[in-house]
XYZ file of C-alpha atoms in Angstrom:
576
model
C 13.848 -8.007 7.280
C 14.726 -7.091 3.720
C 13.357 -3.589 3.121
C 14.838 -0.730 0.693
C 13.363 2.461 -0.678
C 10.577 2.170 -3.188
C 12.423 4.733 -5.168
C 15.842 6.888 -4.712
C 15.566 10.083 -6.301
C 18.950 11.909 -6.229
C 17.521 15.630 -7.263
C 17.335 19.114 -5.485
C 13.663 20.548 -6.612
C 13.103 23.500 -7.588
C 13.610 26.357 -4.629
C 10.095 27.909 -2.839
C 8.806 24.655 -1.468
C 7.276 24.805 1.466
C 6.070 22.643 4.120
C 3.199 21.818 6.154
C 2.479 23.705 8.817
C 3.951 21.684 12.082
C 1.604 20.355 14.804
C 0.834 22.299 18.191
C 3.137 21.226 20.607
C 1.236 19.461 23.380
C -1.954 18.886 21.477
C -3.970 15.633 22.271
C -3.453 13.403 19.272
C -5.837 11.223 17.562
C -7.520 9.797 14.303
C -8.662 13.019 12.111
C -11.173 11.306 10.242
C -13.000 9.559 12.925
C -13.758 5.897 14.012
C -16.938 3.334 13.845
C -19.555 3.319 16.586
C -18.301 0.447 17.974
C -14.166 0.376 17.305
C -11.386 0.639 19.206
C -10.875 4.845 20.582
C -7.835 5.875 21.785
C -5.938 9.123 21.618
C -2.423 10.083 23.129
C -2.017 12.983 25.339
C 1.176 14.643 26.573
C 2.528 13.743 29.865
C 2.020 17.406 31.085
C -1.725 17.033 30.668
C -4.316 16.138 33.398
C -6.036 13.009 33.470
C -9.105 13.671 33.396
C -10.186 13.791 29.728
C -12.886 14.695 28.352
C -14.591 14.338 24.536
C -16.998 17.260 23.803
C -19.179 17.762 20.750
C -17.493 19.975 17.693
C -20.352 22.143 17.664
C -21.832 22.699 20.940
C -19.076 21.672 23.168
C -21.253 19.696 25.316
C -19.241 16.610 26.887
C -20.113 13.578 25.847
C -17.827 11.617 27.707
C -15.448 11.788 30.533
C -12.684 9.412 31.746
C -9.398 9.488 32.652
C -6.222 8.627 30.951
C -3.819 6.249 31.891
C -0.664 6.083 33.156
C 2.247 7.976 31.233
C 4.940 5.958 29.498
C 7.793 7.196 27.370
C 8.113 6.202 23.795
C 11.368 5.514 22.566
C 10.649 6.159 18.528
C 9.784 9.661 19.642
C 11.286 10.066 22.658
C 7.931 11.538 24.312
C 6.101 10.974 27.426
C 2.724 10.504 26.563
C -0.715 8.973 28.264
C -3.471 7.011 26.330
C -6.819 7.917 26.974
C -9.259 5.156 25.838
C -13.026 6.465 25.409
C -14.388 2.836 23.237
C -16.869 3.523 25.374
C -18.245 6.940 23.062
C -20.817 5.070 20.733
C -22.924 7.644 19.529
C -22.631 9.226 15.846
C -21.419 12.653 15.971
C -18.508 15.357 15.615
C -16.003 15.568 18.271
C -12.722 16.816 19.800
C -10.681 16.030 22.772
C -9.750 18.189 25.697
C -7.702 17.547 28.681
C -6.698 20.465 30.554
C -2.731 21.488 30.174
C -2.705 20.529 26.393
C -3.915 21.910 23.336
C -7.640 20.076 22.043
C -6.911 17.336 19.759
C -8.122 17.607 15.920
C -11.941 17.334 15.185
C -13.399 13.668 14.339
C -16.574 12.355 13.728
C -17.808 8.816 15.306
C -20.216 7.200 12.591
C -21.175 4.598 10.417
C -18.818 3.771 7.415
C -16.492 6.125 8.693
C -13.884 4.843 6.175
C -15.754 4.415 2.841
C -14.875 7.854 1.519
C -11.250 7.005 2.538
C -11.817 4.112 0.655
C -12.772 5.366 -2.427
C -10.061 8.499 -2.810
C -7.128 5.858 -1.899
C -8.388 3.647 -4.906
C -8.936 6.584 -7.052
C -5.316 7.306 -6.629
C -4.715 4.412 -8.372
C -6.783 6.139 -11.042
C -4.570 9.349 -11.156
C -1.339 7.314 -11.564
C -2.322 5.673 -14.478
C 0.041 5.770 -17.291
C -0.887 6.600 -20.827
C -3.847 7.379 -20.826
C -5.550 11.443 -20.218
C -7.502 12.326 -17.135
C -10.111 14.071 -18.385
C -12.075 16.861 -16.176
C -15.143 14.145 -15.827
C -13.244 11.709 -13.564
C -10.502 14.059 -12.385
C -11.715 17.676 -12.058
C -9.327 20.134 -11.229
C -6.531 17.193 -11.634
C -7.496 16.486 -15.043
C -4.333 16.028 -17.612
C -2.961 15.548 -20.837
C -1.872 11.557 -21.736
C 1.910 11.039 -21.113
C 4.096 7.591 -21.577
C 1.670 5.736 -24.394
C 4.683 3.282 -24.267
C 3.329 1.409 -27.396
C 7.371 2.222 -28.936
C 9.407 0.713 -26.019
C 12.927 -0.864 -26.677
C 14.574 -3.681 -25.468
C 17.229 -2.904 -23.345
C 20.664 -4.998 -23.877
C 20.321 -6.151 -20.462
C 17.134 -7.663 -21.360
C 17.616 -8.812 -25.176
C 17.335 -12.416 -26.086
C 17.952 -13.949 -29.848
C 13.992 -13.972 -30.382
C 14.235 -10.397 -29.424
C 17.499 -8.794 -29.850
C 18.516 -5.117 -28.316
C 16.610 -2.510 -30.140
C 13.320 -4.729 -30.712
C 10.490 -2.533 -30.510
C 7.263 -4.169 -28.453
C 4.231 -2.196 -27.117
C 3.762 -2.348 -22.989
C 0.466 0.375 -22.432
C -1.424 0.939 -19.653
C -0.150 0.388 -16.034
C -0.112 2.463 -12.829
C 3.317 4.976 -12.342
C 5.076 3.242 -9.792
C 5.452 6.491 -7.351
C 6.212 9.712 -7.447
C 8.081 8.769 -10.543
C 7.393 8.225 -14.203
C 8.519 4.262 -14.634
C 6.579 1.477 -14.402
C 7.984 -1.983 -12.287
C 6.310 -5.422 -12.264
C 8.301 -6.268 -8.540
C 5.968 -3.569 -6.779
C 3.572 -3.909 -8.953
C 3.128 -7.700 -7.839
C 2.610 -6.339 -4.046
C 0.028 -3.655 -4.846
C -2.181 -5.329 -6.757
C -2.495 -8.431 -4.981
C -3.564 -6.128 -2.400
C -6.192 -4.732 -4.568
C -7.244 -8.279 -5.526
C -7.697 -9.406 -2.041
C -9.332 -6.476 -0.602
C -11.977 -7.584 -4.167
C -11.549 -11.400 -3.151
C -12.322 -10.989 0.597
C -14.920 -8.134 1.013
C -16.789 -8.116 -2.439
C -19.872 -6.839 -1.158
C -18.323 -3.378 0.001
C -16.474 -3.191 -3.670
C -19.612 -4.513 -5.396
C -21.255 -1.451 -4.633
C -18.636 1.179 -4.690
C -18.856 3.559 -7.815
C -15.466 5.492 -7.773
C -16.158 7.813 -10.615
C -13.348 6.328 -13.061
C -14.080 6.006 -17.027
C -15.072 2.529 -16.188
C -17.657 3.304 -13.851
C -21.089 1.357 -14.276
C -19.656 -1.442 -16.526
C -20.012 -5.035 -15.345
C -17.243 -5.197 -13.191
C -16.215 -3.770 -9.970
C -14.503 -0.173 -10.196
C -11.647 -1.804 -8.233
C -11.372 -4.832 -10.711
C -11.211 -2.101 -13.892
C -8.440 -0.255 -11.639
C -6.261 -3.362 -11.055
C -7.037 -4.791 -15.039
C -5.671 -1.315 -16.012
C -2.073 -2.545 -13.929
C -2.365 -6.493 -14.613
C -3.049 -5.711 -18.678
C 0.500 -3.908 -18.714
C 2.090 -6.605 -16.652
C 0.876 -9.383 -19.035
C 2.921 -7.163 -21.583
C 5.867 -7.633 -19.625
C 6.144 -10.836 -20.123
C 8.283 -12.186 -22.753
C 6.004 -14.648 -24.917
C 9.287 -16.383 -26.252
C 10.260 -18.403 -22.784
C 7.758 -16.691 -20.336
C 10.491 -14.374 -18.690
C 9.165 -11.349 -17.195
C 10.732 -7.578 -17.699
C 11.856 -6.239 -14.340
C 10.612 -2.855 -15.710
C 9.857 -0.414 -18.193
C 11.619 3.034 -17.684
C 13.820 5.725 -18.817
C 17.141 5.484 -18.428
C 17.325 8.618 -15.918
C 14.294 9.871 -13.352
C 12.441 13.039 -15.328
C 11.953 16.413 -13.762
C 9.089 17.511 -11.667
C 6.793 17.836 -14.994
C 3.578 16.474 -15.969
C 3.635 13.729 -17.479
C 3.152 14.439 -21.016
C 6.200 16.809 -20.475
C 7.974 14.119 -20.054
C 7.177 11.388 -22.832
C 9.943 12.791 -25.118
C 12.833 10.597 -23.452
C 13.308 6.289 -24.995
C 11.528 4.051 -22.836
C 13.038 0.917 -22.388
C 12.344 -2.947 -20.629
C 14.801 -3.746 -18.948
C 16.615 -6.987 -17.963
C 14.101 -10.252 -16.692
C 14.617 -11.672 -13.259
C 13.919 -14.480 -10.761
C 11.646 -12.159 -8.531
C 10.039 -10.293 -11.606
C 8.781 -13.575 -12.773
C 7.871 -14.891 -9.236
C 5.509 -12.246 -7.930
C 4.200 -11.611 -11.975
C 3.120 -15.694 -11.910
C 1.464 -15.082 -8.515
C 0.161 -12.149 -8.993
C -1.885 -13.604 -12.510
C -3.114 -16.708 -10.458
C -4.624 -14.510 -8.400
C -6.427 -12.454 -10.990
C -7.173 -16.246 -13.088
C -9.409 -16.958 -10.175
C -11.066 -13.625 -9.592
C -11.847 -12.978 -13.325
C -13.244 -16.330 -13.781
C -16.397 -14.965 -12.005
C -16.695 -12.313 -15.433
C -15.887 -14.923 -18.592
C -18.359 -13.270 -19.986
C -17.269 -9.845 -19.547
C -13.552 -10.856 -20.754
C -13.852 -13.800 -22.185
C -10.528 -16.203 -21.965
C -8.429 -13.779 -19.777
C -9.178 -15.969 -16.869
C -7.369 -18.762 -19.030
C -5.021 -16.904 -20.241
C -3.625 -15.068 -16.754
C -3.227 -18.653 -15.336
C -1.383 -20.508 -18.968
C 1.248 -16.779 -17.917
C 1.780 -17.587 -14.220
C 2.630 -21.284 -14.999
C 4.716 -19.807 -17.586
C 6.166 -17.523 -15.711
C 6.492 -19.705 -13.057
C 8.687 -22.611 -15.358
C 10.471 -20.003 -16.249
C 11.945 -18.921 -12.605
C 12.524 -22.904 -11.807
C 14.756 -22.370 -14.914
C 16.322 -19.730 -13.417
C 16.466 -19.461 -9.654
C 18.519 -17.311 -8.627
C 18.736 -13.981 -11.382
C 18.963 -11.416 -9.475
C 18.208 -7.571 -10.358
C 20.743 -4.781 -10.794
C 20.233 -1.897 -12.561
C 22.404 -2.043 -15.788
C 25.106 0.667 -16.492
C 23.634 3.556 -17.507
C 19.965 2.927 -16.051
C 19.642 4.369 -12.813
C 15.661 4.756 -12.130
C 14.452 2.563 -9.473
C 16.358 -1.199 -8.841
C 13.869 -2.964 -6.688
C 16.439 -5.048 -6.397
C 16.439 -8.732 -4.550
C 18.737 -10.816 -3.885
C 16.505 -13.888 -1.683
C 13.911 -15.743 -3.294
C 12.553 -18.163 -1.095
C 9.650 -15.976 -0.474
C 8.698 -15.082 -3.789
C 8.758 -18.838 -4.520
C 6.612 -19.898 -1.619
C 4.034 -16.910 -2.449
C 3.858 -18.099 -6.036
C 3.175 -21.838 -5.267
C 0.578 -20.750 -3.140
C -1.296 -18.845 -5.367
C -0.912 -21.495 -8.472
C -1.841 -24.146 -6.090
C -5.235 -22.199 -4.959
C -5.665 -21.243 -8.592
C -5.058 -24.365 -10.360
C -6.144 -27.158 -7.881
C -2.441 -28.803 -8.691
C -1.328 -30.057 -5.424
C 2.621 -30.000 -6.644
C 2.705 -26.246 -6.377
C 1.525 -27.117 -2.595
C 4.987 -29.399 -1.998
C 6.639 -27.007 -4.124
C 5.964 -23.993 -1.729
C 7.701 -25.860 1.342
C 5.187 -24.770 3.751
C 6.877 -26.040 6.632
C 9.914 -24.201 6.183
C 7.942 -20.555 5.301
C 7.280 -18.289 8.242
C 5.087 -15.219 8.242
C 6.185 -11.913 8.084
C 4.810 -8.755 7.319
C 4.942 -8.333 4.232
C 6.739 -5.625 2.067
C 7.901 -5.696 -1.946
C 11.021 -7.425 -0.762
C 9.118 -10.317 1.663
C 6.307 -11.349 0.308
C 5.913 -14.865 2.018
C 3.063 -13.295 4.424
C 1.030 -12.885 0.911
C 0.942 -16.871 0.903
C -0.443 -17.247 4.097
C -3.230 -14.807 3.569
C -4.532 -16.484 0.480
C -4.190 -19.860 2.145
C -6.240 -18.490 5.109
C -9.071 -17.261 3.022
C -9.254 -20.246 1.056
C -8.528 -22.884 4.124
C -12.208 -24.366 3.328
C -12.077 -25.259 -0.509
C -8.466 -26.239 -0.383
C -7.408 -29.784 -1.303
C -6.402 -32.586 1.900
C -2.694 -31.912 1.669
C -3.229 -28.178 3.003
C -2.155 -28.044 6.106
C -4.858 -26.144 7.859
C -3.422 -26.430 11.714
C 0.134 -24.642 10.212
C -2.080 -21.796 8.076
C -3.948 -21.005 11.691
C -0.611 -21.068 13.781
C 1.247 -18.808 11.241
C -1.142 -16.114 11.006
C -2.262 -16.426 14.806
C 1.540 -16.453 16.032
C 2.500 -13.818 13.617
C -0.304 -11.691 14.962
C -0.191 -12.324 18.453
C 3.599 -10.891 18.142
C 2.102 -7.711 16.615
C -0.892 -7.502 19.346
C 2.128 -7.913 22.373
C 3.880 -5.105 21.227
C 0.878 -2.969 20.741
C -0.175 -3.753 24.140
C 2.650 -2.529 24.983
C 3.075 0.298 23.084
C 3.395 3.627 24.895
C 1.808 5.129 21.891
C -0.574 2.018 21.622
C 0.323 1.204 17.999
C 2.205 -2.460 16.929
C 5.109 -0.097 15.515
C 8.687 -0.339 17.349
C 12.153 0.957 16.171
C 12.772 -1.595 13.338
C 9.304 -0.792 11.529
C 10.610 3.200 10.607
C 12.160 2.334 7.400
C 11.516 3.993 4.255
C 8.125 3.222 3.458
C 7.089 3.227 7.224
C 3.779 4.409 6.833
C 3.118 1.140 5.095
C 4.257 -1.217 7.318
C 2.116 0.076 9.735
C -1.149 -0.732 7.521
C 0.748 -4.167 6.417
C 0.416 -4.916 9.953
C -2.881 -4.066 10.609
C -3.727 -6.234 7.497
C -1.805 -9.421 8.839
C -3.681 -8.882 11.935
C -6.962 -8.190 10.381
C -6.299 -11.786 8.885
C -6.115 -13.092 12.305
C -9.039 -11.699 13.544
C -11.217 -13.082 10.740
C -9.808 -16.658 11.185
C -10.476 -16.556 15.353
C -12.554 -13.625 15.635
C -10.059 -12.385 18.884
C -11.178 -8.749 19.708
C -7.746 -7.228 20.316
C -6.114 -8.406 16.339
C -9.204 -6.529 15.588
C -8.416 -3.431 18.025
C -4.453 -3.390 16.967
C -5.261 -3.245 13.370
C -7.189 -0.185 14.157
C -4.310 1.564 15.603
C -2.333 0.925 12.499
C -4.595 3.230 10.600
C -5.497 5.420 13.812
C -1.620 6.088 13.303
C -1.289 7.376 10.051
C -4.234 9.157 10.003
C -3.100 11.443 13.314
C -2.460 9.293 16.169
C 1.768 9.724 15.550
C 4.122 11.885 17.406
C 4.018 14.162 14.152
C 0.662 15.137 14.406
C -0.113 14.954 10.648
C -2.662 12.795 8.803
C -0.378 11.116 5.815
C -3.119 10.964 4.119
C -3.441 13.547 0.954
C -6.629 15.392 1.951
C -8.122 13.780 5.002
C -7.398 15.543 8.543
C -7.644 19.120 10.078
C -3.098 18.565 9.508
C -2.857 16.572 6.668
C -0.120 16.081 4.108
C 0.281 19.003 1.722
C 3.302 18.856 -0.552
C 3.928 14.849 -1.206
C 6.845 13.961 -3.161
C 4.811 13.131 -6.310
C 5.360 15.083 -9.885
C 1.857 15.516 -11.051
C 0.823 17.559 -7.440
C 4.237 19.435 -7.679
C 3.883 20.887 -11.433
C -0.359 20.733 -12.005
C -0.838 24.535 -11.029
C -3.051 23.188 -8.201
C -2.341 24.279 -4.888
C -3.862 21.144 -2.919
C -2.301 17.898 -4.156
C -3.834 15.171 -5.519
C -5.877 13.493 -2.718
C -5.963 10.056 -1.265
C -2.298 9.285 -1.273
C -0.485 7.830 1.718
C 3.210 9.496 2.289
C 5.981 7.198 3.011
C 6.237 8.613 6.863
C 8.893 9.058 9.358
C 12.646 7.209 9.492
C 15.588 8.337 10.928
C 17.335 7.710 7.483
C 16.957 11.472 6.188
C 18.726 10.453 2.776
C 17.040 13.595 1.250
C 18.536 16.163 3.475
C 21.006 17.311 1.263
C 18.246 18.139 -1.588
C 16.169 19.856 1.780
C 16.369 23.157 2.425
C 14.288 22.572 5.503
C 15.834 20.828 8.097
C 14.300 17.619 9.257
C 12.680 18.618 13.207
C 14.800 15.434 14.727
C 16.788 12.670 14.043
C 13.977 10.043 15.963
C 12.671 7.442 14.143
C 9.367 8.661 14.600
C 9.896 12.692 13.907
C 11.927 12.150 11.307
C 9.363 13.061 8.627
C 9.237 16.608 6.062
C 6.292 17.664 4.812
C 7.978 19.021 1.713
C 7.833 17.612 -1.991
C 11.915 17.735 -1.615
C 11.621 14.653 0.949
C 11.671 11.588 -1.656
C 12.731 9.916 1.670
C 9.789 10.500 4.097
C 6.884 11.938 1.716
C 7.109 10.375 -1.775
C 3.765 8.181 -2.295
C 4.077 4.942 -3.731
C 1.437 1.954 -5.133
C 2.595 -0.654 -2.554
C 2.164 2.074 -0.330
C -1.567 3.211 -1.167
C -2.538 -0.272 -1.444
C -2.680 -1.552 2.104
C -4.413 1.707 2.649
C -7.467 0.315 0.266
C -7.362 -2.608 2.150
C -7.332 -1.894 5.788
C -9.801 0.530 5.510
C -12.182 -1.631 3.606
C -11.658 -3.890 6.404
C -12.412 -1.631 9.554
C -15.336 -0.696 7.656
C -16.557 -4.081 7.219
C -15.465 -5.930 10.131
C -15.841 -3.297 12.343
C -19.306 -2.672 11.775
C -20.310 -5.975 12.429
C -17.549 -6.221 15.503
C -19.409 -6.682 18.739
């Protein structure tokens, strides 16, 4: 699989960072924030532990269930001997912990109804606290409230990018949009990723979004708080688009990363768009045909932008059958974030998909070549997984030449693949060696979302159990102990990789972020003062804002995050 960093930021920060404080050794891991009456429990104990567990209230310490765990296995990612303990059968509401004797208690939890909507809400509302140019004031963002920085209504076209309608130097206007990371810049490949996301978490469970007030400035207007979020991303993309020939900007950035200031300390540098490309214009035209068929539901709110988001994905989309094959580099003297690609067949087959759901045309169907298009899990770079989803939830109202069998069979045999190895799974998660890349943290919720896909085309119990352990694992149950989640867990993340919670003056850091997570790549360690605990896969994680490599937060990164636990909260509510 084709996978890369979201960002590579080559700088030393400034000295006195410190990290987390590291997990007990030998503690009983498990989810920190808790699970629905009726999911999937599990937690992993250490081999030297007996097996006879036990889960005891918080408060009173009266047991409330007793089993025993099964038999220990060794984990290669982590190189532990562990034992899974599985107490599904614990229904009632309440607080809990874990004890087993010969190991430390595990982390408190609670077991209760929308256990996840809270979760929900804080990793949208990041969303909110990344926006670009435009100031957080102390009604939506309380202690992180901030000055506006990037207004980006002055940006210049870059060389790479200039055209005779718009020669280098042409000054446009591209506001608005989400920063990409723990960076300033702003770039329409992720961007595709993370808010399709958005949009199909909205498309698939508007009932739990309908209802959800996430205390943005857009609060209490006639459209969802997570449709205001995403419009604040998909108006700046529309910008990036070239109106000339339909070409899309791979980004808008500085030429060089800033410093670890806020970001109105940072507006003073030229912001340029730079260079179009053949996945840039790909995942923009399917991301719009998504958003042309959500927004058509609110003409009346935003009258024409339904039209006009589908007239720039066919656009955009003529435009990359033009060009096929321009790949992204980052020009001399531009060395922010590449997001570069190379392979295009899935960015094709995603964007047929879409147009073909969103405009009824059955050509975009032949021209997305289902036979030939796996399904993956997808990530910025592979985004032919994205096509199969939207296919799947539209299998009903789609025209005769859909191929309904082949929609079932890819996400059921892409799935079933990630349910095997969770089965498997000494740690009981559907993560193995060549999931810890950069960004690992994500693939494990872009699993669970694949397989939450599954489980709502065939309603087969264990898709819905292995998606659980995707977030049970980055919310505790990993051989690092920590929740990567900003703010949720008794040993959550506290120094992400992300300017605004390394220079605000506030000692706890934004909240609701998900941290990149453990790979054995360490390409931060020379920036690191502290040394990463081990060179495993699955240790290989700093809690330290130096780490651009294992704790930098990202969109694409967050998004799943919305998603998936949207999802448990939905499905697993009504899950028998």
């Amino acid at each position: 699989m084709r996978r890369a960093p979201a960002c590579l930021f080559p700088l030393l920060l400034a000295a006195g960072a410190h990290a987390g404080a590291a997990p007990a050794l030998g503690e009983i891991r498990v989810n920190q924030l808790g699970f629905l009456p009726q999911a999937h429990k599990v937690a992993v104990l250490p081999a030297g532990a007996a097996g006879e567990v036990e889960v005891i209230d918080a408060a009173s310490g009266a047991v409330a269930w007793r089993g025993r765990a099964g038999p220990a296995a060794t984990w290669r990612e982590s190189g532990e001997t562990v034992m899974l303990a599985d107490f599904s059968a614990l229904t009632r509401p309440g607080e809990y912990r874990i004890r087993a004797a010969g190991a430390a208690p595990s982390a408190p939890f609670s077991v209760r109804a929308g256990a996840y909507a809270d979760l929900n809400r804080a990793a949208l509302k990041a969303f909110y606290f990344n926006r670009s140019g435009i100031a957080l004031d102390p009604a939506h963002a309380g202690v992180y409230a901030r000055a506006a920085g990037h207004p980006d209504t002055r940006v210049l076209v870059h060389a790479s990018a200039a055209s005779k309608a718009r020669p280098e130097g042409t000054v446009i206007s591209s506001p608005k949009g989400w920063y990409d990371a723990g960076d300033y810049n702003k770039y329409i490949v992720n961007s595709g990723i993370s808010t399709y996301t958005l949009l199909a978490a909205f498309e698939h469970f508007p009932d739990y979004f309908a209802r959800q007030r996430n205390g943005i400035p857009e609060s209490g207007n006639a459209l969802p708080d997570i449709l205001d979020e995403a419009l604040w991303n998909l108006e700046w993309m529309l910008s990036m688009q070239d109106p000339n020939d339909g070409g899309v900007y791979n980004k808008l950035t500085n030429q060089n990363f800033d410093g670890m200031v806020m970001p109105d300390k940072a507006s003073g540098t030229p912001r340029y768009v730079v260079q179009k490309g053949t996945a840039a214009a790909l995942d923009f035209a399917a991301t719009m045909a998504t958003a042309s068929r959500i927004m058509k539901a609110y003409e009346q709110r935003r009258p024409g932008l339904s039209a006009r988001m589908l007239a720039a994905a066919e656009a955009a989309w003529e435009w990359a059958r033009a060009n096929p094959a321009v790949a992204f580099r980052n020009p001399p003297g531009v060395v922010t974030g590449e997001y570069g690609d190379a392979v295009f067949d899935d960015e094709f087959a995603w964007a047929a998909a879409e147009l073909y759901i969103s405009s009824g045309k059955d050509s975009y169907y032949a021209a997305m070549k289902p036979a030939a298009v796996t399904a993956t899990v997808p990530e910025w770079a592979d985004v032919r997984g994205l096509a199969w989803i939207s296919l799947a939830h539209h299998r009903k109202s789609l025209s005769a030449v859909a191929d309904q069998r082949l929609i079932a069979e890819r996400i059921d045999g892409l799935a079933a693949a990630l349910a095997a190895t969770w089965r498997a799974s000494a740690y009981g998660v559907p993560m193995q060696g060549t999931d810890f890349v950069w960004g690992s943290n994500a693939v494990a919720l872009n699993q669970s979302m694949m397989l939450l896909q599954a489980y709502r085309l065939n309603g087969k119990r264990d898709y819905l159990d292995a998606a659980q352990a995707g977030l049970d694992y980055v919310l505790g149950r990993n051989a690092t102990g920590y929740s990567f989640v900003t703010g949720f867990g008794a040993r959550r993340v506290l120094h992400p990789h992300h300017r605004p919670s390394v220079a605000d003056q506030v000692a706890a850091p934004v909240p609701g972020f998900l941290a990149g997570g453990p790979h054995a790549g360490q390409q931060d360690k020379g920036d690191c003062k502290a040394p990463y605990p081990s060179a495993l896969s699955a240790l290989s994680y700093l809690d330290d804002d130096c780490s651009y490599a294992s704790n930098e937060v990202a969109i694409n990164w967050n998004a799943p995050l919305v998603y998936v636990s949207a999802a448990l909260d939905v499905l697993g509510g009504a899950a028998p």
